[in-house]
Tab-separated table of C-alpha atoms and ligand atoms in Angstrom:
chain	number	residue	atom	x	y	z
A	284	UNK	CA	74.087	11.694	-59.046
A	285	UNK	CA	75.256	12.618	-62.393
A	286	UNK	CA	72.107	10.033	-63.832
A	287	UNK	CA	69.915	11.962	-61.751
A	288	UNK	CA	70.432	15.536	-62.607
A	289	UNK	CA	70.545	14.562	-66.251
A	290	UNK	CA	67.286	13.253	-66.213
A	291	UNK	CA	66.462	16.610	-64.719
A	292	UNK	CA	67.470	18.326	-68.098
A	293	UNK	CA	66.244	15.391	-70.127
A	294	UNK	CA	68.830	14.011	-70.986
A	295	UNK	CA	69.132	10.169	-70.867
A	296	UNK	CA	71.452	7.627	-69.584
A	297	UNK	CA	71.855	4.445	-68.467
A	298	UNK	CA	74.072	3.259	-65.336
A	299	UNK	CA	76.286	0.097	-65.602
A	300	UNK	CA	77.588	-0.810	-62.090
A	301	UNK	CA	79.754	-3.668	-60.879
A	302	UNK	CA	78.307	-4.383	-57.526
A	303	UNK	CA	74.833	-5.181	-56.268
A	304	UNK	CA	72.503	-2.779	-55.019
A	305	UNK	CA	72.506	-4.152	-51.516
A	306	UNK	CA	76.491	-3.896	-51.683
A	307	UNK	CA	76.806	-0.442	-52.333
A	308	UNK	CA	74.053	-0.118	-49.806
A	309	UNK	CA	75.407	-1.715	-46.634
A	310	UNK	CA	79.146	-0.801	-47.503
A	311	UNK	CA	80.350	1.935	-45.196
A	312	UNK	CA	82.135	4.306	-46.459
A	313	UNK	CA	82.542	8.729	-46.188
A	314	UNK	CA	79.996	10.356	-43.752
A	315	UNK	CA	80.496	14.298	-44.008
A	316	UNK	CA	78.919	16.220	-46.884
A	317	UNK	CA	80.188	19.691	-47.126
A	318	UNK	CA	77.215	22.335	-47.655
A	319	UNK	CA	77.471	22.113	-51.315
A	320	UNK	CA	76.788	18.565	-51.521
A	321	UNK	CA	73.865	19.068	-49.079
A	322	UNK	CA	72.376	21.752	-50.973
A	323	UNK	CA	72.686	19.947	-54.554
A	324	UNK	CA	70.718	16.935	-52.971
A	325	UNK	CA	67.865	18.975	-51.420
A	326	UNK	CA	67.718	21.247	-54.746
A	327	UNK	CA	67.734	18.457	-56.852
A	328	UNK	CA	65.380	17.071	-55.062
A	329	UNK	CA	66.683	13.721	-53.151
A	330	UNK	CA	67.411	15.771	-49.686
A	331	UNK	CA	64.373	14.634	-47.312
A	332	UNK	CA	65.780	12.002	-45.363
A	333	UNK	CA	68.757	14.093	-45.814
A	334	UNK	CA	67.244	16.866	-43.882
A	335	UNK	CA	65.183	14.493	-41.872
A	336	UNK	CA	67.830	12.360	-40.339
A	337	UNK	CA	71.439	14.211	-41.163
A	338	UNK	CA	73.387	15.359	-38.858
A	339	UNK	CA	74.549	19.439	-38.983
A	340	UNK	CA	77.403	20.232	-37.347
A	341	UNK	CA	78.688	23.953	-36.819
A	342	UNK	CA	81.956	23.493	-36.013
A	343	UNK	CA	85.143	20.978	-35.788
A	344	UNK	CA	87.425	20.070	-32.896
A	345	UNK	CA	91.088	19.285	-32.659
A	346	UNK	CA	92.631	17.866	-29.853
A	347	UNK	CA	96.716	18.136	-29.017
A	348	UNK	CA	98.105	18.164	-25.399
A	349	UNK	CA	95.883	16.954	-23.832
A	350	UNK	CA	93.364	20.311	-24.929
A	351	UNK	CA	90.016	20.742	-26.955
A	352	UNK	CA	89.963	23.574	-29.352
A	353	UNK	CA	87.138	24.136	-31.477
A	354	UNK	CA	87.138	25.662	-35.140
A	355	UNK	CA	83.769	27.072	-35.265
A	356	UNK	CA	82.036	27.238	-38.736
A	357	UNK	CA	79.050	30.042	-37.956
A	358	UNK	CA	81.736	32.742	-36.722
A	359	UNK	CA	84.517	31.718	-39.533
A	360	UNK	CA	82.409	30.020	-42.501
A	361	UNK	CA	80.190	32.618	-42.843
A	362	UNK	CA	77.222	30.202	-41.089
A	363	UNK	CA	78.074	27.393	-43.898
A	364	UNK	CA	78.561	23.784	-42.306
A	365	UNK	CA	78.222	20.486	-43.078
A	366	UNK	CA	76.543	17.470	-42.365
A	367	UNK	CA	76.963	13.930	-41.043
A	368	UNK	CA	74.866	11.643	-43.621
A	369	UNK	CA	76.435	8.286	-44.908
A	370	UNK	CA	77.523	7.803	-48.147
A	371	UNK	CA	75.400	4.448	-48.730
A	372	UNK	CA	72.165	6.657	-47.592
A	373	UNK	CA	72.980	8.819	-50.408
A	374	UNK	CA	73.182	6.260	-52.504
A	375	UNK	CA	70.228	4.506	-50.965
A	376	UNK	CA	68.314	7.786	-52.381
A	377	UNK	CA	69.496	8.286	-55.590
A	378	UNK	CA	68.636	4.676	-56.721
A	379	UNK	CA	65.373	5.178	-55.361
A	380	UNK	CA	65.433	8.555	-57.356
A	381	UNK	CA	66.522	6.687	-60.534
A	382	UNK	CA	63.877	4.002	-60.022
A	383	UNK	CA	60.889	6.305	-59.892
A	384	UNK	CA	61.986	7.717	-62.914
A	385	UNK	CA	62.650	4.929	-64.295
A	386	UNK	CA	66.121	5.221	-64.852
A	387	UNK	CA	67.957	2.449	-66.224
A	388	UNK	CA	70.744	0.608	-63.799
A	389	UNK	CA	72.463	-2.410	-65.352
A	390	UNK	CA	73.687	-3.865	-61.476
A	391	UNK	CA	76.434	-6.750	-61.564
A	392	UNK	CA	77.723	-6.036	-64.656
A	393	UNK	CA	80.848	-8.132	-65.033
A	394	UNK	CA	83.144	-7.902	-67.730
A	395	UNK	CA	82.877	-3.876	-68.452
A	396	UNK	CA	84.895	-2.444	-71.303
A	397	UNK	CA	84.488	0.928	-73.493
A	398	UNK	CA	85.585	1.601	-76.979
A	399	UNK	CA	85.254	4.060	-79.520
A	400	UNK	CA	85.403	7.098	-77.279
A	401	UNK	CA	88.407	9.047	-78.801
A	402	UNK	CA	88.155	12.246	-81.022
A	403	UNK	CA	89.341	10.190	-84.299
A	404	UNK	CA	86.566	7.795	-83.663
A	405	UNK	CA	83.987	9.961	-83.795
A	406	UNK	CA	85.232	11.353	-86.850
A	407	UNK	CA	85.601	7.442	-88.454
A	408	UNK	CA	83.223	4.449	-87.018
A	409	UNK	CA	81.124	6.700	-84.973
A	410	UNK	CA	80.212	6.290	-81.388
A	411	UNK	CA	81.180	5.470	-78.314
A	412	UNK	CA	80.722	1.706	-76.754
A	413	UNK	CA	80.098	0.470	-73.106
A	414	UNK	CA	80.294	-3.687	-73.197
A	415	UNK	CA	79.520	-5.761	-70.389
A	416	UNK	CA	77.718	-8.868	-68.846
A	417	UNK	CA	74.772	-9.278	-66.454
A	418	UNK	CA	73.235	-12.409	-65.819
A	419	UNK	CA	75.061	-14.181	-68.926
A	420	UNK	CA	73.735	-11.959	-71.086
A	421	UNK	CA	75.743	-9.610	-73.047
A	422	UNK	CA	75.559	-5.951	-73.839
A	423	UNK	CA	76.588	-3.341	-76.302
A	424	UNK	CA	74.984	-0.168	-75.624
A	425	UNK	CA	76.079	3.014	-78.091
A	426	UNK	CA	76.186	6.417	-76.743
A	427	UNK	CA	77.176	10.114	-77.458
A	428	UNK	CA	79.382	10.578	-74.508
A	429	UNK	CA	80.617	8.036	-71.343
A	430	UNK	CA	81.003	9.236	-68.277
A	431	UNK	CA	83.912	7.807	-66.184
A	432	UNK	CA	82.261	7.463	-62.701
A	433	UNK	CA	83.817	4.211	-61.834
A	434	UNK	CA	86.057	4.595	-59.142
A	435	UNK	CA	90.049	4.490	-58.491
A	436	UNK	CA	90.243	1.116	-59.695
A	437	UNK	CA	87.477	1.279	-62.705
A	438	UNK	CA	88.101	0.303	-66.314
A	439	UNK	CA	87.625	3.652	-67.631
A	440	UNK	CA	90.726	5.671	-67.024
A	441	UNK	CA	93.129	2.660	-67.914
A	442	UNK	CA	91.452	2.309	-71.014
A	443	UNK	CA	92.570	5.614	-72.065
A	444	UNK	CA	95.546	5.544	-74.626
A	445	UNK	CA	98.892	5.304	-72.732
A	446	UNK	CA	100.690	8.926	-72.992
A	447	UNK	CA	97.435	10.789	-72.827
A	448	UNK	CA	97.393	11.604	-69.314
A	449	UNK	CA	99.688	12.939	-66.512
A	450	UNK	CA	99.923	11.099	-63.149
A	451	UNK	CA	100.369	12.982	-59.929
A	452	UNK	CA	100.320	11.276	-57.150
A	453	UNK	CA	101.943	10.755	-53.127
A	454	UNK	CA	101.667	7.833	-50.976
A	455	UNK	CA	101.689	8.302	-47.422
A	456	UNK	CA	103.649	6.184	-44.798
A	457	UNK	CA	100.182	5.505	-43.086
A	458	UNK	CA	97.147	4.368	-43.437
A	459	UNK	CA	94.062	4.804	-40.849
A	460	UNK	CA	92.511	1.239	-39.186
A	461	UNK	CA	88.684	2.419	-38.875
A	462	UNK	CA	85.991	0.657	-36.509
A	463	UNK	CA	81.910	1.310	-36.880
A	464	UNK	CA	80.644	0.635	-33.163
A	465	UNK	CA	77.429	0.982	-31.647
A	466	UNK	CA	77.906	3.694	-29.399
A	467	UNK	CA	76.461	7.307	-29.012
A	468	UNK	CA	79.738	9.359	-30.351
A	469	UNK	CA	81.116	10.699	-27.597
A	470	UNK	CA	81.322	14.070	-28.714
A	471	UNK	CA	78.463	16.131	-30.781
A	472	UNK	CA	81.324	17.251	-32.868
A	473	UNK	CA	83.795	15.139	-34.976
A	474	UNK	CA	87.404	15.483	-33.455
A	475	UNK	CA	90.726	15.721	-34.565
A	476	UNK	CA	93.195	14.277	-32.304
A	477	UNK	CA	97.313	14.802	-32.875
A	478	UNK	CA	99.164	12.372	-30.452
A	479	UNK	CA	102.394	11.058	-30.101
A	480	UNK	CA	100.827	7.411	-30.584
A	481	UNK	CA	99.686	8.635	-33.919
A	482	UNK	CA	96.173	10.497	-35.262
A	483	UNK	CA	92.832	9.136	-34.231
A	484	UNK	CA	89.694	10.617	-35.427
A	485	UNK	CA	85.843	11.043	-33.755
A	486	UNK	CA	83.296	10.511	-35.736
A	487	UNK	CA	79.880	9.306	-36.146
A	488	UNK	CA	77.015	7.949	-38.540
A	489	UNK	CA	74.105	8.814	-36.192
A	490	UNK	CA	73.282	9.007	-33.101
A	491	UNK	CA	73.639	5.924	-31.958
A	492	UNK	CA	76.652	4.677	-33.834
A	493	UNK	CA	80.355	6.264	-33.865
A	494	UNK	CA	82.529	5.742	-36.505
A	495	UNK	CA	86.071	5.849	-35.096
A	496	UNK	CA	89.997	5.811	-36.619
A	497	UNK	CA	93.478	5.171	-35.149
A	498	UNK	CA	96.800	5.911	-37.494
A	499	UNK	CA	98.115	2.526	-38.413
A	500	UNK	CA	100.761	1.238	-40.575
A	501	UNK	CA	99.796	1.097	-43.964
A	502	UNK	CA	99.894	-2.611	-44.247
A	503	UNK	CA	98.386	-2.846	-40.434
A	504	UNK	CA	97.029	-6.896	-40.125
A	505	UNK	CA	93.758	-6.209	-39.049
A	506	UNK	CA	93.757	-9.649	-37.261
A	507	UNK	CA	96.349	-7.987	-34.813
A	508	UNK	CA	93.773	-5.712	-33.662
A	509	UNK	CA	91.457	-7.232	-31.378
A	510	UNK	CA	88.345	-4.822	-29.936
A	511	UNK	CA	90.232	-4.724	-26.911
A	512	UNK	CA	93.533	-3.153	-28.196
A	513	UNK	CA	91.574	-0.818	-30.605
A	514	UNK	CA	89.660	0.577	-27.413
A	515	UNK	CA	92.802	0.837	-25.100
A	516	UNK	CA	94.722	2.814	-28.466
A	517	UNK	CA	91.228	5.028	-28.665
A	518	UNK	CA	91.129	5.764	-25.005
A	519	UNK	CA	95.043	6.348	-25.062
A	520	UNK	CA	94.922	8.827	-27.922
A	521	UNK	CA	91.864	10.639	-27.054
A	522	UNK	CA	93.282	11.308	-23.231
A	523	UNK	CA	92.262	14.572	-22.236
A	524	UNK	CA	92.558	16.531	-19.236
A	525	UNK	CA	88.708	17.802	-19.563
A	526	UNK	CA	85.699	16.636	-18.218
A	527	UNK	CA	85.786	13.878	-20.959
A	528	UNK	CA	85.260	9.938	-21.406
A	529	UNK	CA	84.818	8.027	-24.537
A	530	UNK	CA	82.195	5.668	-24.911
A	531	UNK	CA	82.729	2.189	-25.957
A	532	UNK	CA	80.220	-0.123	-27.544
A	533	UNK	CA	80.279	-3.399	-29.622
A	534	UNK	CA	82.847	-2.879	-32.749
A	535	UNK	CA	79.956	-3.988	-35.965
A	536	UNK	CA	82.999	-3.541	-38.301
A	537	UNK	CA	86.693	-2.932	-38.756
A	538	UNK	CA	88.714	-2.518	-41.705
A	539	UNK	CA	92.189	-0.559	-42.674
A	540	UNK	CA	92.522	2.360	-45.573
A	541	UNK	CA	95.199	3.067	-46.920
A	542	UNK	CA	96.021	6.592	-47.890
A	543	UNK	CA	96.673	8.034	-51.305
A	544	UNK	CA	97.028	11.620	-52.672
A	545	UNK	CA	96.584	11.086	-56.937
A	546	UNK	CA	95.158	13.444	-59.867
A	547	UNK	CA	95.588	12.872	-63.637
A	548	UNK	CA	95.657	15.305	-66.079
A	549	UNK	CA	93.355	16.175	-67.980
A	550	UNK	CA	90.104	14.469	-67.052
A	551	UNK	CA	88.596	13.857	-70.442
A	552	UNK	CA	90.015	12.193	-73.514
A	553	UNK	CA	87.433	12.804	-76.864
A	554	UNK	CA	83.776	11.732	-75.882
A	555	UNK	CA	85.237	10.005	-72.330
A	556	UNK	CA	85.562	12.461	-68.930
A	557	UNK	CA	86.547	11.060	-65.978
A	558	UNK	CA	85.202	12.159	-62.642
A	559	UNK	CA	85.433	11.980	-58.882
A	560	UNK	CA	87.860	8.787	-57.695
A	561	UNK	CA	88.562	7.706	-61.231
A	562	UNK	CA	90.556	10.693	-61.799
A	563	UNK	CA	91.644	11.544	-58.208
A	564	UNK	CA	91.630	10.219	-55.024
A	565	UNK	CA	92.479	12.396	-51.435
A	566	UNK	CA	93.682	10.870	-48.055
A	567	UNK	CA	90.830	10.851	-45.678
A	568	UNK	CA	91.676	13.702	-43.287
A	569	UNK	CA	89.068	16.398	-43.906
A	570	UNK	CA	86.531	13.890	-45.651
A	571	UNK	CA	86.671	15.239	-49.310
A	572	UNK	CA	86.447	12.063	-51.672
A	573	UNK	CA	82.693	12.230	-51.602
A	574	UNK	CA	82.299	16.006	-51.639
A	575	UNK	CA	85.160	16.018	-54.849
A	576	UNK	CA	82.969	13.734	-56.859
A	577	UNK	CA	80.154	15.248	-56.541
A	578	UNK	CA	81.835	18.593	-57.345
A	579	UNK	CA	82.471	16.995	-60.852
A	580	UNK	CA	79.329	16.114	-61.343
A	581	UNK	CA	77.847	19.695	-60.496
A	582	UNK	CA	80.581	20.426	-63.768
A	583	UNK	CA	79.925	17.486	-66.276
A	584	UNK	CA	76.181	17.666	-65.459
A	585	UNK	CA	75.364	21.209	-67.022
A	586	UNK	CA	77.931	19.989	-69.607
A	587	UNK	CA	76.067	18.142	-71.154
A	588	UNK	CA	72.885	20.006	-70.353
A	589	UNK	CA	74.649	22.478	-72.703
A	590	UNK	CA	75.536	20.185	-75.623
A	591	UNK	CA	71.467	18.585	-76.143
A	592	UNK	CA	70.036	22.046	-75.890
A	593	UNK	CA	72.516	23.970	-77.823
A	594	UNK	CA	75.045	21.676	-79.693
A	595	UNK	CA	77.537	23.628	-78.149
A	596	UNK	CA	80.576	21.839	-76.972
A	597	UNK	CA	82.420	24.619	-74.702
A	598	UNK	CA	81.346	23.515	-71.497
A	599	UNK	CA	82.512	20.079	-72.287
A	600	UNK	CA	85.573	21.266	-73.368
A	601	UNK	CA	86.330	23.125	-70.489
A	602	UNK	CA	85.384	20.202	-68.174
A	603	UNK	CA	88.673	19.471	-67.542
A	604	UNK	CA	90.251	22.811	-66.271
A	605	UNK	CA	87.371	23.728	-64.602
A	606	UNK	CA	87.698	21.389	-62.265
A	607	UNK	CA	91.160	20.657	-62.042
A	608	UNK	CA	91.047	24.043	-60.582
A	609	UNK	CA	89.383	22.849	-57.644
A	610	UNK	CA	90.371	19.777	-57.432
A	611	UNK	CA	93.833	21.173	-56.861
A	612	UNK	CA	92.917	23.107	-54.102
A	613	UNK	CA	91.356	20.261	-51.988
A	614	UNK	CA	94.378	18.226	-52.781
A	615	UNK	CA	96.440	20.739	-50.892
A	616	UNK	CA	93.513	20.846	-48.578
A	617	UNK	CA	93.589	17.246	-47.645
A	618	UNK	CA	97.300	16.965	-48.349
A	619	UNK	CA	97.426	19.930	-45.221
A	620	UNK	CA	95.242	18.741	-43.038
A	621	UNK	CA	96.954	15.162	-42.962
A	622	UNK	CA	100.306	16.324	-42.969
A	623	UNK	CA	99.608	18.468	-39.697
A	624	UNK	CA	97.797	15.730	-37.921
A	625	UNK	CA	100.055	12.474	-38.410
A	626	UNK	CA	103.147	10.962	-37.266
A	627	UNK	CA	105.176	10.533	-40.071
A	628	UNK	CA	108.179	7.976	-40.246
A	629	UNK	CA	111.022	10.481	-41.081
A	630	UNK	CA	109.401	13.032	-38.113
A	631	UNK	CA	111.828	13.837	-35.311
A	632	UNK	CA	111.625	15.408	-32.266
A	633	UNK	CA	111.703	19.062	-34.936
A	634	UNK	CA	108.712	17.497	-36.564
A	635	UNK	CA	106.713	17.053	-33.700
A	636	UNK	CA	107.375	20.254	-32.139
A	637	UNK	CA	106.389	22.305	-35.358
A	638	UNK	CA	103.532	20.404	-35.966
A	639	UNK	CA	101.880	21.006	-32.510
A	640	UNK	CA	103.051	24.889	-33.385
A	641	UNK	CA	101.133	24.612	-36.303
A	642	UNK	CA	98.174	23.763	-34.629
A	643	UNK	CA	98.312	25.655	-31.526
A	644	UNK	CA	98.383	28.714	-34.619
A	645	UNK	CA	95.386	27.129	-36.534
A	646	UNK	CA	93.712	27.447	-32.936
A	647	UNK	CA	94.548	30.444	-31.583
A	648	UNK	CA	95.237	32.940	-35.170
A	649	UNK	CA	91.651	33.869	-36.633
A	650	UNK	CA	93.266	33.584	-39.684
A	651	UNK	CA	94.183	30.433	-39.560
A	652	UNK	CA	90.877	29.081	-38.130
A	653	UNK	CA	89.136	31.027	-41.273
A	654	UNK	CA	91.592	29.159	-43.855
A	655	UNK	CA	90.653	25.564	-42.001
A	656	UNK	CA	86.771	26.644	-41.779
A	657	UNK	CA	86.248	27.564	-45.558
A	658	UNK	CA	87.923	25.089	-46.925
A	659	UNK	CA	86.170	22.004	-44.301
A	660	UNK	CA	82.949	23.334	-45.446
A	661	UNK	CA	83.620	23.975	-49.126
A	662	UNK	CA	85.211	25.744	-51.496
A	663	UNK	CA	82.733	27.948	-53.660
A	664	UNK	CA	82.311	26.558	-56.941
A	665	UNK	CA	83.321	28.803	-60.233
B	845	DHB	C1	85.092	10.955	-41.373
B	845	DHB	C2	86.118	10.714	-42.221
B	845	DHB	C3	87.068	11.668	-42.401
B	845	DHB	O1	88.075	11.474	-43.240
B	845	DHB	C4	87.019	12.863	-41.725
B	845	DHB	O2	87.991	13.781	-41.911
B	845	DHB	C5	85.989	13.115	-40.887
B	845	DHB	C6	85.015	12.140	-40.720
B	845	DHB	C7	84.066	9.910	-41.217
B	845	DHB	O3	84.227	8.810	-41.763
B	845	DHB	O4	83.072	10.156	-40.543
């Protein structure tokens, strides 16, 4: 994304990425961009089988006790909503973005390592260095600036000096054991489901294939979990007094998440700023990770914009606190929203009951419904 808006302003780069193209491709992973995100694709002009084949959805649901309630976006979100569209489609678009432009992508680069990126080497040896391997050939490419876009478990935030940054982070006693199945979701609507078995979640990739989660152990063995089980925990969670039935189909894949809050402080170190998992990470609940990167980008991008036309620095100097001031926000956010809906291992009967007060108030206080609404669909941007 941050490739692609660049080349918007005219400013070139050059992406260096691990996997293949069909990996990143066919790997499932988030599926709800908030409106934000949809609007930056369509503006920038890689929305049309974004608008063509996503999903909108107007509202969310949450299910306790047995009972639907619905938070509805048009009425609380001031019509903002968001939309069901896979991560690897948007991906699928942007490298077909890069490649009529002719972007450069360096694919199944092993070996990646940066240098020269602090403040005092710009001032002595010069510029920054990305080095890497692709097909046994090696590279040194020289830059003005490197953009840390590489993920939770990427090269570029470790390579930052020791002592430079601040760690926040919280690990959660869970982690979520998520199926892809061809099915028609069984509800138009993703859903939110508190139950004493533990939080499942409702959701979807299209029409014709639901994307569905059960609260696990964080370590859950995944060979444990025949189809069989997962449908019977599904069909146990989901139990509803309504008019309601969940559709099974064949499970296509399975995996289990694990479930991390982290941030580090700041996000840039001299010409290197970090953005979207490499500097922070959210548990699932609320479906943020994708929607927090790109909210980065929509900083670093005019960043830089700023430095080639004007040689002025503030923007990129600011990157850091602008964001963090989001960023903290949909931490609580997703920090909220999974605290309210799990089982927790220190929870006792207390727990349990406040929780299920908290969202009988979320349901019922307009209020509370508005706080849930604005933030699911997006925080404005500064
Ligand atoms: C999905 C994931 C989430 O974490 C969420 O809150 C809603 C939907 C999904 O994968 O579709």
């Amino acid at each position: 994304m941050l490739a692609h808006l660049l080349h918007l302003q005219g400013v070139d780069s050059l992406v260096v990425e691990a996997r293949s193209r069909q990996y990143v491709e066919e790997r499932v992973r988030a599926g709800v961009l908030e409106q934000g995100t949809v609007d930056l694709l369509k503006e920038s002009g890689v929305g049309e089988r974004l608008e063509r084949e996503g999903l909108t959805h107007h509202g969310v649901q949450l299910r306790f006790g047995h009972r639907t309630h619905r938070i509805d976006f048009k009425e609380l979100a001031n019509g903002r909503s968001v939309t069901i569209y896979p991560q690897n489609k948007v991906i699928a678009d942007l490298f077909d973005a890069r490649a009529a432009a002719k972007g450069q992508v360096f694919l199944e680069a092993a070996d990646v390592s940066v240098h020269d990126f602090g403040v005092s080497d710009a001032n002595g040896s010069g510029k920054p260095k990305i080095r890497f391997r692709t097909g046994g050939e090696s590279h040194e490419i020289t830059c003005d600036f490197i953009a840390g876009c590489d993920g939770f478990h990427g090269v570029c935030r470790p390579s930052i000096p020791e002592g430079a940054l601040t760690v926040y982070d919280r690990i959660y006693p869970f982690g979520w054991l998520g199926i892809l199945a061809e099915a028609p979701p069984s509800s138009e609507e993703i859903i939110y489901a508190y139950h004493e078995r533990g939080f499942a979640l409702l959701s979807m990739r299209s029409p014709e294939l639901s994307r569905l989660y059960v609260q696990c152990a964080p370590d859950e063995d995944i060979n444990e979990w025949p189809d069989e089980r997962i449908w019977k925990e599904l069909h146990a969670r989901f139990a509803t007094v309504e008019n309601w039935t969940l559709t099974e189909g064949r499970i296509i894949q399975k995996g289990v998440t694990g479930m991390r809050s982290f941030v580090v402080e700041p996000m840039q170190y001299g010409n290197l700023f970090l953005a979207g998992d490499a500097a922070h990470i959210v548990p699932p609940t609320g479906a943020k990770g994708l929607n927090l990167a790109v909210s980065d980008i929509r900083v670093l991008a005019p960043a830089f914009a700023e430095f080639y036309k004007t040689g002025k620095r503030s923007l990129l100097e600011s990157y850091s606190e602008t964001c963090l001031r989001r960023v903290w926000k949909v931490q609580r956010f997703s920090w909220w929203m999974t605290s309210m809906l799990h089982l927790f291992n220190t929870d006792n009967a207390f727990d349990q009951r406040r929780q299920l007060a908290e969202l009988d108030y979320v349901t019922s206080s307009r209020a509370a419904s508005q706080t849930l609404a604005e933030n699911y669909v997006g925080l404005p941007m500064e």
